[in-house]
Tab-separated table of C-alpha atoms and ligand atoms in Angstrom:
chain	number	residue	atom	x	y	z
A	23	UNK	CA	105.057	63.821	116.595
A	24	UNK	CA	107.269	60.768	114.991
A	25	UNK	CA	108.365	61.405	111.518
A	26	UNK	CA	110.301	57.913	111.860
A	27	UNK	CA	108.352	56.614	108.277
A	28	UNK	CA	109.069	59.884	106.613
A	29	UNK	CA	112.481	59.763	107.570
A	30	UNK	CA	112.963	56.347	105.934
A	31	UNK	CA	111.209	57.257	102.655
A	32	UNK	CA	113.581	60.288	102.380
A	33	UNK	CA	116.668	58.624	102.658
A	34	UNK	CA	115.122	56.476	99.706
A	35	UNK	CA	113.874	58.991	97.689
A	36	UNK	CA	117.790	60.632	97.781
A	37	UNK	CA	118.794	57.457	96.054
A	38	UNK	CA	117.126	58.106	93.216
A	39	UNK	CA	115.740	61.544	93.089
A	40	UNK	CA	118.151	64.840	93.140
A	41	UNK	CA	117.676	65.933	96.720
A	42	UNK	CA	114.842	63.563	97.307
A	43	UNK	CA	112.221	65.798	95.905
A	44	UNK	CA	110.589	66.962	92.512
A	45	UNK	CA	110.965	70.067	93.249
A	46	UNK	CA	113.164	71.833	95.660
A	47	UNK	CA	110.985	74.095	98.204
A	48	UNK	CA	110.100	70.716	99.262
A	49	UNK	CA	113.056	69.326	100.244
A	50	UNK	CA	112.550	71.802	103.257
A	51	UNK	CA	116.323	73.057	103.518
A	52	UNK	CA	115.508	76.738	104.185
A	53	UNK	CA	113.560	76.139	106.955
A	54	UNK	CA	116.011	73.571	108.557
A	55	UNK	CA	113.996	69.745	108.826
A	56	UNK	CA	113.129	67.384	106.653
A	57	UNK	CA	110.174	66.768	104.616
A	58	UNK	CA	107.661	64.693	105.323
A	59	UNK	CA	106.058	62.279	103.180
A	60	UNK	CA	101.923	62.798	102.463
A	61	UNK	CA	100.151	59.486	101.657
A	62	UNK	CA	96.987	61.144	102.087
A	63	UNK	CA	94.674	64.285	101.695
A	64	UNK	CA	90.835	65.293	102.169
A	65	UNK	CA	89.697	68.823	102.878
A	66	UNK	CA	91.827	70.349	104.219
A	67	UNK	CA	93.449	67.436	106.042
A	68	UNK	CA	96.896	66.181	105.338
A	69	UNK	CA	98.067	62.622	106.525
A	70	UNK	CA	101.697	61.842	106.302
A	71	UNK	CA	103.752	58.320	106.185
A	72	UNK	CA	103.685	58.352	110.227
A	73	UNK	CA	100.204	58.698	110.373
A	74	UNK	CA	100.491	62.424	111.898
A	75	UNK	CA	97.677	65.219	110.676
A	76	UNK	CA	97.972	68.124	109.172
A	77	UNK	CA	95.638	71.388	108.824
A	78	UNK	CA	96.692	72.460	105.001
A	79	UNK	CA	97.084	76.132	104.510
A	80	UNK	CA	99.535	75.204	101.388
A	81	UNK	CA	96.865	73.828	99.397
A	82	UNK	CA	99.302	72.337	96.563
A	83	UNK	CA	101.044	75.509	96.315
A	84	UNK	CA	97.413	77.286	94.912
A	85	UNK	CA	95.596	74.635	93.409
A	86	UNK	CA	92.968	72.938	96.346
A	87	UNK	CA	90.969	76.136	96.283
A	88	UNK	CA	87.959	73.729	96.931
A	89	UNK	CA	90.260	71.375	99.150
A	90	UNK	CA	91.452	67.429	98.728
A	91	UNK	CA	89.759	64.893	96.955
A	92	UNK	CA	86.333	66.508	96.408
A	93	UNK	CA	83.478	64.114	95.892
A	94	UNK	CA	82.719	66.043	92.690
A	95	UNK	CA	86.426	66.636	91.351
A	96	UNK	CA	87.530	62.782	92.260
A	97	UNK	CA	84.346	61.962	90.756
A	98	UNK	CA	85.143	63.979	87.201
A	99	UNK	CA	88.248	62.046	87.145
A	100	UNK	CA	87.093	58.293	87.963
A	101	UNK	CA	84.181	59.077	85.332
A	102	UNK	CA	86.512	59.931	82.634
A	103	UNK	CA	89.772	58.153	83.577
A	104	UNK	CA	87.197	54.882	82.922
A	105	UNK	CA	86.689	55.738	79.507
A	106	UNK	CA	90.943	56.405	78.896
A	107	UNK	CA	93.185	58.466	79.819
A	108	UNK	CA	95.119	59.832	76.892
A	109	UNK	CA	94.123	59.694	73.109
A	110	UNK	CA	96.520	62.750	71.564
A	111	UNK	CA	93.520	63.648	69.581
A	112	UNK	CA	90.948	66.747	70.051
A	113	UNK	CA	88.345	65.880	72.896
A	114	UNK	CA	84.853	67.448	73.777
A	115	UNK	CA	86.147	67.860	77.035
A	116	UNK	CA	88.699	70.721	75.748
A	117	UNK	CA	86.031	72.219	74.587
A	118	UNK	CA	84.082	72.512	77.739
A	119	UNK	CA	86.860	73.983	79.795
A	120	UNK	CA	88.502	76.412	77.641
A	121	UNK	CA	84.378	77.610	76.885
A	122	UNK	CA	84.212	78.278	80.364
A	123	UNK	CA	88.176	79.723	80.837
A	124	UNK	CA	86.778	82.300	77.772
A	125	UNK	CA	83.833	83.255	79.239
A	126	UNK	CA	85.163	84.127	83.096
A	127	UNK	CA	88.253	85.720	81.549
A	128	UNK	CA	86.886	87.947	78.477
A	129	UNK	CA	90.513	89.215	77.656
A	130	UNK	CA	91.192	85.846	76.519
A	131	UNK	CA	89.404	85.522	73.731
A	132	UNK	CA	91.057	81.885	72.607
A	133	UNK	CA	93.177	80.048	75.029
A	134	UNK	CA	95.340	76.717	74.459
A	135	UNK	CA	96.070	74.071	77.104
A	136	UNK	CA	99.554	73.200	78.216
A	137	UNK	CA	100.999	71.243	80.782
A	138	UNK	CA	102.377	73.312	83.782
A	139	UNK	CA	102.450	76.818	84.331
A	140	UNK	CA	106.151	76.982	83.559
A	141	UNK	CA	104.579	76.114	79.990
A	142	UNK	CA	101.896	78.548	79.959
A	143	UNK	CA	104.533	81.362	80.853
A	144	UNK	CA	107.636	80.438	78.090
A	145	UNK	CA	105.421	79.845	75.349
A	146	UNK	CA	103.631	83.282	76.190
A	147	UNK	CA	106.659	84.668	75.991
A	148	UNK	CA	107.845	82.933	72.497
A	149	UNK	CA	104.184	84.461	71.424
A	150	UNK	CA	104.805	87.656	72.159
A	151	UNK	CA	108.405	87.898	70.667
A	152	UNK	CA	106.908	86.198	67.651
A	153	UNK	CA	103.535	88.595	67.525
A	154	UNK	CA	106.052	91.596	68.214
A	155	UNK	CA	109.074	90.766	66.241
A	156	UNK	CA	111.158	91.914	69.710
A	157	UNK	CA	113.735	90.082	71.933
A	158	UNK	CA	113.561	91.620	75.478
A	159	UNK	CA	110.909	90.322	78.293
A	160	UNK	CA	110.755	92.597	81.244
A	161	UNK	CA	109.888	91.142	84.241
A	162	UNK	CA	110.063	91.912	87.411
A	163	UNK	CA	112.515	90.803	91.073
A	164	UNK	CA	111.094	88.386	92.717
A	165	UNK	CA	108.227	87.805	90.729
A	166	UNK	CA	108.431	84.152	89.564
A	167	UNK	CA	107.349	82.855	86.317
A	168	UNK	CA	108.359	79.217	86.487
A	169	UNK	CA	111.621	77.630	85.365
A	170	UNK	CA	112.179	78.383	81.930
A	171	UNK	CA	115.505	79.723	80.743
A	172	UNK	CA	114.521	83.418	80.211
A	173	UNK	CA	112.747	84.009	83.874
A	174	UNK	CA	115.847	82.368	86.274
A	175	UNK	CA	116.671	86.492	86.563
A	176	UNK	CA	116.690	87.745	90.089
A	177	UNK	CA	113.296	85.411	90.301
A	178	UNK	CA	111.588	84.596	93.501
A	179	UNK	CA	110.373	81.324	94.894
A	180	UNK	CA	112.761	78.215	95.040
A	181	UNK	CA	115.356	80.984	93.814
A	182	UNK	CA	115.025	83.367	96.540
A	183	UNK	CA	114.434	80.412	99.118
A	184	UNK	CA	117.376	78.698	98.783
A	185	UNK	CA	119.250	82.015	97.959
A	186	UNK	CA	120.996	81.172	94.876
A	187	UNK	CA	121.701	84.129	92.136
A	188	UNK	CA	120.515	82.380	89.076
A	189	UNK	CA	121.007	79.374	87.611
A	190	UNK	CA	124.203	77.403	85.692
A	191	UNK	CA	123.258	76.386	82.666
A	192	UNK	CA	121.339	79.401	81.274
A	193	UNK	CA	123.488	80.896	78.560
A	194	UNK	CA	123.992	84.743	78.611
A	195	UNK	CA	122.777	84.936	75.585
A	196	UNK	CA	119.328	84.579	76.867
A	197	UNK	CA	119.430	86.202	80.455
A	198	UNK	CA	120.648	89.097	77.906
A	199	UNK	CA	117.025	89.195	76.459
A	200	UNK	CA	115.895	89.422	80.196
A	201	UNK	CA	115.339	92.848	81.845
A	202	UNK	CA	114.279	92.504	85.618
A	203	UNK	CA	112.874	95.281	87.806
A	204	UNK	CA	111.954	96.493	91.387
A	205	UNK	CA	107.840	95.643	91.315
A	206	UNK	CA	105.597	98.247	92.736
A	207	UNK	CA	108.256	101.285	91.216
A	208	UNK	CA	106.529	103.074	88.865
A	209	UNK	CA	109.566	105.782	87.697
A	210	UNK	CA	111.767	102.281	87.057
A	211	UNK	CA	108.900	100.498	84.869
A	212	UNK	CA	108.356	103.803	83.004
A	213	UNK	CA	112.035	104.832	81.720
A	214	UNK	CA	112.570	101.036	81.200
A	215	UNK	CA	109.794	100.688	78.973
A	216	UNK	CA	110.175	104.206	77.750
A	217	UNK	CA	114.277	103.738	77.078
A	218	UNK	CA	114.132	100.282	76.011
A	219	UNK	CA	110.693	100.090	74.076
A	220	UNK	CA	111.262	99.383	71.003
A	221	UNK	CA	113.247	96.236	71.691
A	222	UNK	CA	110.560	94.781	74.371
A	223	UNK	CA	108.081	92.356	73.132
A	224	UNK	CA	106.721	91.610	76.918
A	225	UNK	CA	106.035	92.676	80.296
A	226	UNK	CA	105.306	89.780	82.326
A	227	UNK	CA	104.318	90.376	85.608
A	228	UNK	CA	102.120	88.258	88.603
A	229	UNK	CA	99.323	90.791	89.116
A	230	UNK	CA	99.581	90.094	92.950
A	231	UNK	CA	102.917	88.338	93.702
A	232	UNK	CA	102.730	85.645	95.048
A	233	UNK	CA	106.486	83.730	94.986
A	234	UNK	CA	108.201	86.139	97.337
A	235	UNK	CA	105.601	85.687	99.929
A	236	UNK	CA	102.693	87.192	98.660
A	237	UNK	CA	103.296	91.408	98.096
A	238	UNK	CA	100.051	93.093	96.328
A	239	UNK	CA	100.260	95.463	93.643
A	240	UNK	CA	100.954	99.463	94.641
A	241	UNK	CA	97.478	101.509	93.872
A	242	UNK	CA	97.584	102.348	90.540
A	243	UNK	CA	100.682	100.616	89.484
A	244	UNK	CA	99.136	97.723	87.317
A	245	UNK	CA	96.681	100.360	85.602
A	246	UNK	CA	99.938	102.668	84.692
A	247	UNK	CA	101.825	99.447	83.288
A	248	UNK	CA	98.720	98.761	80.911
A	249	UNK	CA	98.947	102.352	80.084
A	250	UNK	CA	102.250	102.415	79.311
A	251	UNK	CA	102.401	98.939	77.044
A	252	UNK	CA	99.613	99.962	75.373
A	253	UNK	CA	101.123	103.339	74.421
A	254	UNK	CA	104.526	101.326	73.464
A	255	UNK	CA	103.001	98.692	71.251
A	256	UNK	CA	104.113	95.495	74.437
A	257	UNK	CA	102.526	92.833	74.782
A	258	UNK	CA	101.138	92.692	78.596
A	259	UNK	CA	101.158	89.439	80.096
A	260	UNK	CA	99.365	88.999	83.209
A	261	UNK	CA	100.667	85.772	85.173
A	262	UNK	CA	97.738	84.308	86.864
A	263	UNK	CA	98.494	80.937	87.593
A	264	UNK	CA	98.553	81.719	91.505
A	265	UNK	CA	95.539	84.424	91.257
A	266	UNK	CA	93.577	82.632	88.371
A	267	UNK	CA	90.361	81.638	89.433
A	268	UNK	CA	91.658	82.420	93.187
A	269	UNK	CA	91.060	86.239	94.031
A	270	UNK	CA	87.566	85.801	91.573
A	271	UNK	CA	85.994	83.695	88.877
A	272	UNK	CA	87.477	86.130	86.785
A	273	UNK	CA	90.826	86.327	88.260
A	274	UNK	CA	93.068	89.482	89.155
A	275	UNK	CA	92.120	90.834	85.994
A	276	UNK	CA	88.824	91.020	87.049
A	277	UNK	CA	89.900	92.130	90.414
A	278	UNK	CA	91.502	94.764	89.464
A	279	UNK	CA	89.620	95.821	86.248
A	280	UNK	CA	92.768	95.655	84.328
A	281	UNK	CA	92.361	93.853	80.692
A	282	UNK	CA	96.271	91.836	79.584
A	283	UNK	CA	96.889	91.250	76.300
A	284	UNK	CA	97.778	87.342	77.177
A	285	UNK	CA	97.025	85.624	80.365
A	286	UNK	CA	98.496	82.677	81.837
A	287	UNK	CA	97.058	80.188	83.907
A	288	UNK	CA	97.633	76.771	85.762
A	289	UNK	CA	96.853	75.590	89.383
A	290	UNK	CA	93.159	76.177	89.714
A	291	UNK	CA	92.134	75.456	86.298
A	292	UNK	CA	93.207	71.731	86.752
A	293	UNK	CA	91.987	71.127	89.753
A	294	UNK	CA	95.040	69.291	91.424
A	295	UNK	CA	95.983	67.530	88.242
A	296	UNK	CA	99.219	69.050	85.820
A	297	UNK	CA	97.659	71.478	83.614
A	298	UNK	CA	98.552	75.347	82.078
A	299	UNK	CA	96.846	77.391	79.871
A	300	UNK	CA	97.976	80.478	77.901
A	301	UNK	CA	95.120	83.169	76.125
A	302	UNK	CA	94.411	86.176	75.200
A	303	UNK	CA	93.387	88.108	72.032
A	304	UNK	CA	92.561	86.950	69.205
A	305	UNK	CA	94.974	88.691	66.758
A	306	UNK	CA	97.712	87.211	69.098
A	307	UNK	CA	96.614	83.650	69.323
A	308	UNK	CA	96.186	83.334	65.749
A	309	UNK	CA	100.164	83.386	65.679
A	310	UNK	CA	100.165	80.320	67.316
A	311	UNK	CA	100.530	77.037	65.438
A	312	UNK	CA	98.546	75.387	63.403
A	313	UNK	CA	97.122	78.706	62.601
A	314	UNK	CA	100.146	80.764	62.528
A	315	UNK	CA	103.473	80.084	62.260
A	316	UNK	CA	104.536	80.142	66.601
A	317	UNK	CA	104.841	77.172	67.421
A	318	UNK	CA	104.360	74.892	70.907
A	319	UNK	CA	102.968	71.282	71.306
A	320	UNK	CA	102.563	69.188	73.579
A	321	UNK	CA	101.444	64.820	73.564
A	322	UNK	CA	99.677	65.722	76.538
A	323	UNK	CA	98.436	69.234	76.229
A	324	UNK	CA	93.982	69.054	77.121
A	325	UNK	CA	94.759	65.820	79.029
A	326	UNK	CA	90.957	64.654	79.627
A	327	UNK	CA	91.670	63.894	83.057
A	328	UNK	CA	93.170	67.178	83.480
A	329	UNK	CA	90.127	68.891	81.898
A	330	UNK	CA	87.467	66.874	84.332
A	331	UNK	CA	88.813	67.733	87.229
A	332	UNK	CA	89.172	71.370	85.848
A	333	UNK	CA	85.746	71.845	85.376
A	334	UNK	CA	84.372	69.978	87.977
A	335	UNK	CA	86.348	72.686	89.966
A	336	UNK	CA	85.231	75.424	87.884
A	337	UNK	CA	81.458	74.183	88.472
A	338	UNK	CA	81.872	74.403	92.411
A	339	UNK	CA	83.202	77.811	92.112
A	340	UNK	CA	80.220	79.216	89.849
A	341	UNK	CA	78.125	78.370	93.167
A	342	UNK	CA	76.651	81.748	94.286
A	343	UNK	CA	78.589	83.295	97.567
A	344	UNK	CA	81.259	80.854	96.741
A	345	UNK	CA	84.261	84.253	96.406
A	346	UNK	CA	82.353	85.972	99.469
A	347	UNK	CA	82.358	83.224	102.093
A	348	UNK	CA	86.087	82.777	100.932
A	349	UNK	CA	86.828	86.113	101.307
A	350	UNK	CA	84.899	86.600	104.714
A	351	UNK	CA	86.408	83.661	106.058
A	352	UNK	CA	90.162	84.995	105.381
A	353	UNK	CA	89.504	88.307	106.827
A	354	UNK	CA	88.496	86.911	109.380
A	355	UNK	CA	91.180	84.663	109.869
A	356	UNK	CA	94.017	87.371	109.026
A	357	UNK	CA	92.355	89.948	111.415
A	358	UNK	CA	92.791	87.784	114.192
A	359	UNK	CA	96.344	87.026	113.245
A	360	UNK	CA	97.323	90.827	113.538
A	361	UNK	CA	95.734	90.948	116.858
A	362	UNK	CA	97.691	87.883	118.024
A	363	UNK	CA	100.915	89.323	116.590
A	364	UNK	CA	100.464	92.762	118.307
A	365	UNK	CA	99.358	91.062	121.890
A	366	UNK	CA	102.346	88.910	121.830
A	367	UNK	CA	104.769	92.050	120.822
A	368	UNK	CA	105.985	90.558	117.863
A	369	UNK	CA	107.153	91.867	114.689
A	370	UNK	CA	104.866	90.263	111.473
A	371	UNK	CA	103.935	92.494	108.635
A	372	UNK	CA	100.568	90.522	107.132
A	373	UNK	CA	100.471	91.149	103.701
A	374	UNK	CA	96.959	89.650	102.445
A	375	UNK	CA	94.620	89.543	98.944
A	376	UNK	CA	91.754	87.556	99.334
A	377	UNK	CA	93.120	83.920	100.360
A	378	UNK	CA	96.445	84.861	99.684
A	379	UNK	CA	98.690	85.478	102.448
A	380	UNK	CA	102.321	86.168	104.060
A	381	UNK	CA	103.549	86.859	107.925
A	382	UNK	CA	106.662	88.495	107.167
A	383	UNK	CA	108.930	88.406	110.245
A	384	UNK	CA	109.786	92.125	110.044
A	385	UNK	CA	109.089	95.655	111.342
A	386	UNK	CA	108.901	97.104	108.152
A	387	UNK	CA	106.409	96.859	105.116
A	388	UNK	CA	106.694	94.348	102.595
A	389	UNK	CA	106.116	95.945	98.953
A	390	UNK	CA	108.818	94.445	96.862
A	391	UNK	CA	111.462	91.999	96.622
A	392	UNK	CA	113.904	93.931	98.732
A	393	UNK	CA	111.637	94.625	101.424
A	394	UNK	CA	110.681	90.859	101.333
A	395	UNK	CA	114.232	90.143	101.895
A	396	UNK	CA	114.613	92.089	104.575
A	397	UNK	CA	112.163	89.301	106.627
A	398	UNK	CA	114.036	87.166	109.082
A	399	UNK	CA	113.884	83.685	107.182
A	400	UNK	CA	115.452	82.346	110.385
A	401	UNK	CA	112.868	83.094	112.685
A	402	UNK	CA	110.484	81.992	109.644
A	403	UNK	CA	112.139	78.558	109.825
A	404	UNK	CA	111.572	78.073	113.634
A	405	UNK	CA	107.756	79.003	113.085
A	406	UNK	CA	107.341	76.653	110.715
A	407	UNK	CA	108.982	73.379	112.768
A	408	UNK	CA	107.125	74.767	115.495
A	409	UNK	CA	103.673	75.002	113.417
A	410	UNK	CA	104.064	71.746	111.972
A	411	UNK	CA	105.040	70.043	115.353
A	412	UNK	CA	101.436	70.913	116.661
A	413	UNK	CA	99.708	69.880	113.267
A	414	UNK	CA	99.773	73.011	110.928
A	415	UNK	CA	101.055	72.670	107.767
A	416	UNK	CA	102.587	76.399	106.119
A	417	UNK	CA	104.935	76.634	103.316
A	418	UNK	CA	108.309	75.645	103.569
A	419	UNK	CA	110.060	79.200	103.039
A	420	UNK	CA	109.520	82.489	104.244
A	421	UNK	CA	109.020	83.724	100.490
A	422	UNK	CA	105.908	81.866	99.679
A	423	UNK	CA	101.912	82.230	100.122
A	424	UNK	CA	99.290	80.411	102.768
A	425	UNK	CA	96.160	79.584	100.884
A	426	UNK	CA	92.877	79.651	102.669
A	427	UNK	CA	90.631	76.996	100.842
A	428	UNK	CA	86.794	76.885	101.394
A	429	UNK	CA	87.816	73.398	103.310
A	430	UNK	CA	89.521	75.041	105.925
A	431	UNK	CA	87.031	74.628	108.570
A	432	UNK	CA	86.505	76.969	112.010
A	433	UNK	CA	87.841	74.355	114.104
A	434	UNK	CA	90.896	74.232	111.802
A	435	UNK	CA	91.419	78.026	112.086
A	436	UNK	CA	90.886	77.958	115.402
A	437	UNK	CA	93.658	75.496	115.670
A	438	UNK	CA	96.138	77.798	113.583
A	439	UNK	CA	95.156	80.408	115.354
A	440	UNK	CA	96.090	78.858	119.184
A	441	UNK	CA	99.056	77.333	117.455
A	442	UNK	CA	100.342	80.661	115.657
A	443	UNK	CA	100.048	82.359	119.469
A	444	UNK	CA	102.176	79.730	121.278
A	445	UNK	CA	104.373	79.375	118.173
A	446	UNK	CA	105.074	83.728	118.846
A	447	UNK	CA	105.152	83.475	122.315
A	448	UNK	CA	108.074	81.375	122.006
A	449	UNK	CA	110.049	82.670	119.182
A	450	UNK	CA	110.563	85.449	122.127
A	451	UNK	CA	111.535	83.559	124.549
A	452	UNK	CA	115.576	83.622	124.900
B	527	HOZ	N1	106.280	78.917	94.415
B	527	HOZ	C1	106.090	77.675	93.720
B	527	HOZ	C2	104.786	77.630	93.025
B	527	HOZ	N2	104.242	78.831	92.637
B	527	HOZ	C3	106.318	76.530	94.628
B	527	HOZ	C4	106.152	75.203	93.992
B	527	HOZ	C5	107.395	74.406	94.023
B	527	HOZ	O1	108.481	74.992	93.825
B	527	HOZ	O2	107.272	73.211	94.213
């Protein structure tokens, strides 16, 4: 393949973007190329500068759960984006999707629309401290809860990926605030929470993670942290903006049969455009502003684009079978990975929930951050130039998830699939 166009729009973009990118997975470093530039996207097709296709098992980082530019989603947005984009003002539209967030998700009893899910998560947080009275969050390594100041603490994704401890600029006053512990240890989460109680407003925690590569939850460990919270008067805060709407209508809550006192969400819920959402109950909401006294705003918080495309997504998930096909379909596809990896001889530990999945390049199991980082990012790096050379498009980094979409079609599987065997075969080879 010739990258030659994507090439000349990076050197561009490094002129007047930090890096090139918007964000910095992108910029590709860990795994050793350049990005390349997508002009282009339908089902699970991506089309870069040079023309070159791409079977999409990224899908926006979580978002394309129904793939690119659905009639019915593109649709939503031409229909609405005709009648303005922006007012600042209360819309029906709101309405409609935060109606239909409330009813899928019952432990969210009120929700409020944000921009990102870096928003949902930080102004969560300020709830909580503000419902509680309390200063510490505990969250735990290698979980990732966006950007915000009080999460940068031993935090996965971009962190992890491009291995850096932290970040300048975050005063110690705050990471002070921050507690941050092994996921999937049950002794650690219950003398933290049992030591340090009465100071902890929050636990925030991604039910399945999904920023370290994606590492389920232990049996039994999220029903012991609800347990435990409950016991200590902390607020629980479930972080579904990955596994919102993705591992069932009613996300991992409902998965898991676990009810958080706040939830956040993002990805999904706005169908490919920028959009968060924090909720829960009712007693807690009611702190936030204009009915209590928390505040968070935002000039574009409910954009109506944003909510159109939401729904329109929500609608083709409410189809009947829509979770089963998905689910049969990434069995299936994740079955026939192990058997590839075992024929070939190589080491891959497959760590899967529903359409969530990680090959970790390692012998051992992957349950938590240190195990994660145990996974040979080099050899990682190789699969993915290799992968994308012959048309399949993974995640940058080692530490992130591959989304199966209900685009994805056999032929494109089949495609991985071959690929993924030649792509072992000669990470072997000497
Ligand atoms: N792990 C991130 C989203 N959950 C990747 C997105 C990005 O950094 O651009």
């Amino acid at each position: 393949m010739r990258y030659t166009a994507s090439a000349k729009l990076f050197e561009q973009a490094k002129k007047y973007i930090p890096g090139g990118v918007n964000s910095p997975v992108r910029a590709c470093r860990s795994v050793g190329c350049d990005p390349i530039f997508i002009t282009k996207a339908a089902g699970a097709t991506l089309t870069d500068a040079d023309g070159n296709e791409y079977v999409d098992f990224v899908s926006s980082w979580g978002p394309m759960i129904a793939g690119h530019a659905h009639p019915d989603i593109i649709g939503a947005v031409q229909k609405t984006a005709a009648l303005g984009t922006s007012y600042g003002a209360p819309t029906p539209v709101e309405i409609d999707l935060a109606s239909m967030v409330v009813e899928a998700v019952p432990s969210m009893e009120k929700v409020r629309f944000v921009n990102s899910g870096t928003e949902a998560t930080m102004s969560a947080v300020r709830l909580a401290r503000g419902y509680t009275g309390k200063k510490v969050i505990v969250k735990f390594d290698g979980c990732y809860h966006g950007h915000a100041d009080s999460f940068l603490v031993k935090a996965g994704s971009g962190i992890i990926t491009l291995g850096i401890p932290g970040s300048p600029g975050v005063p110690d006053e705050i990471v002070k605030n921050t507690i941050s512990i092994p996921y999937n240890d049950v002794d650690v989460l219950e003398k933290t929470l049992r030591d340090e109680g009465l100071a902890i407003a929050c636990v925030i925690v991604e039910p399945v993670a999904g920023n370290m590569g994606c590492v389920p939850p232990a049996p039994g460990y999220l029903e012991k942290m609800r347990s435990l919270t409950s016991e200590l008067g902390i607020v629980l805060i479930f972080d579904e903006v990955i596994t919102g709407f993705r591992l069932s209508y009613g996300s991992a809550q409902q998965f898991y049969n676990i009810s958080p006192d706040l939830t956040c969400l993002g990805k999904i819920i706005g169908g490919g455009l920028p959009v968060g959402a924090y909720g829960g109950r009712a007693e807690i909401m009611n702190c936030v502003a204009p009915d209590g006294p928390v505040y968070q705003a935002g000039t574009l918080s409910g954009n109506p684009l944003a909510m159109a495309a939401g729904i329109a997504t929500l609608k083709l998930l409410q189809k009947p079978g829509f979770y089963e096909r998905l689910e049969e379909k990434a069995a299936g596809y994740a079955g026939r990975l192990e058997n590839i990896a075992s024929s070939v001889g190589i080491d891959v530990q497959l760590n899967r929930v529903g359409t969530m999945m990680t090959g970790f390049f390692t012998s051992e199991p992957v349950t938590d951050f240190q195990s994660a980082m145990k996974a040979d990012a080099g050899r990682y790096a190789q699969h993915y130039r290799q992968m994308l050379a012959g048309g399949i498009y993974l995640a940058p980094s080692q530490f992130e998830t591959a989304f199966i979409s209900a685009a994805q079609t056999k032929e494109d599987l089949e495609k991985a699939l071959k690929m993924t065997e030649w792509s072992f075969k000669k990470l072997l080879e000497k």
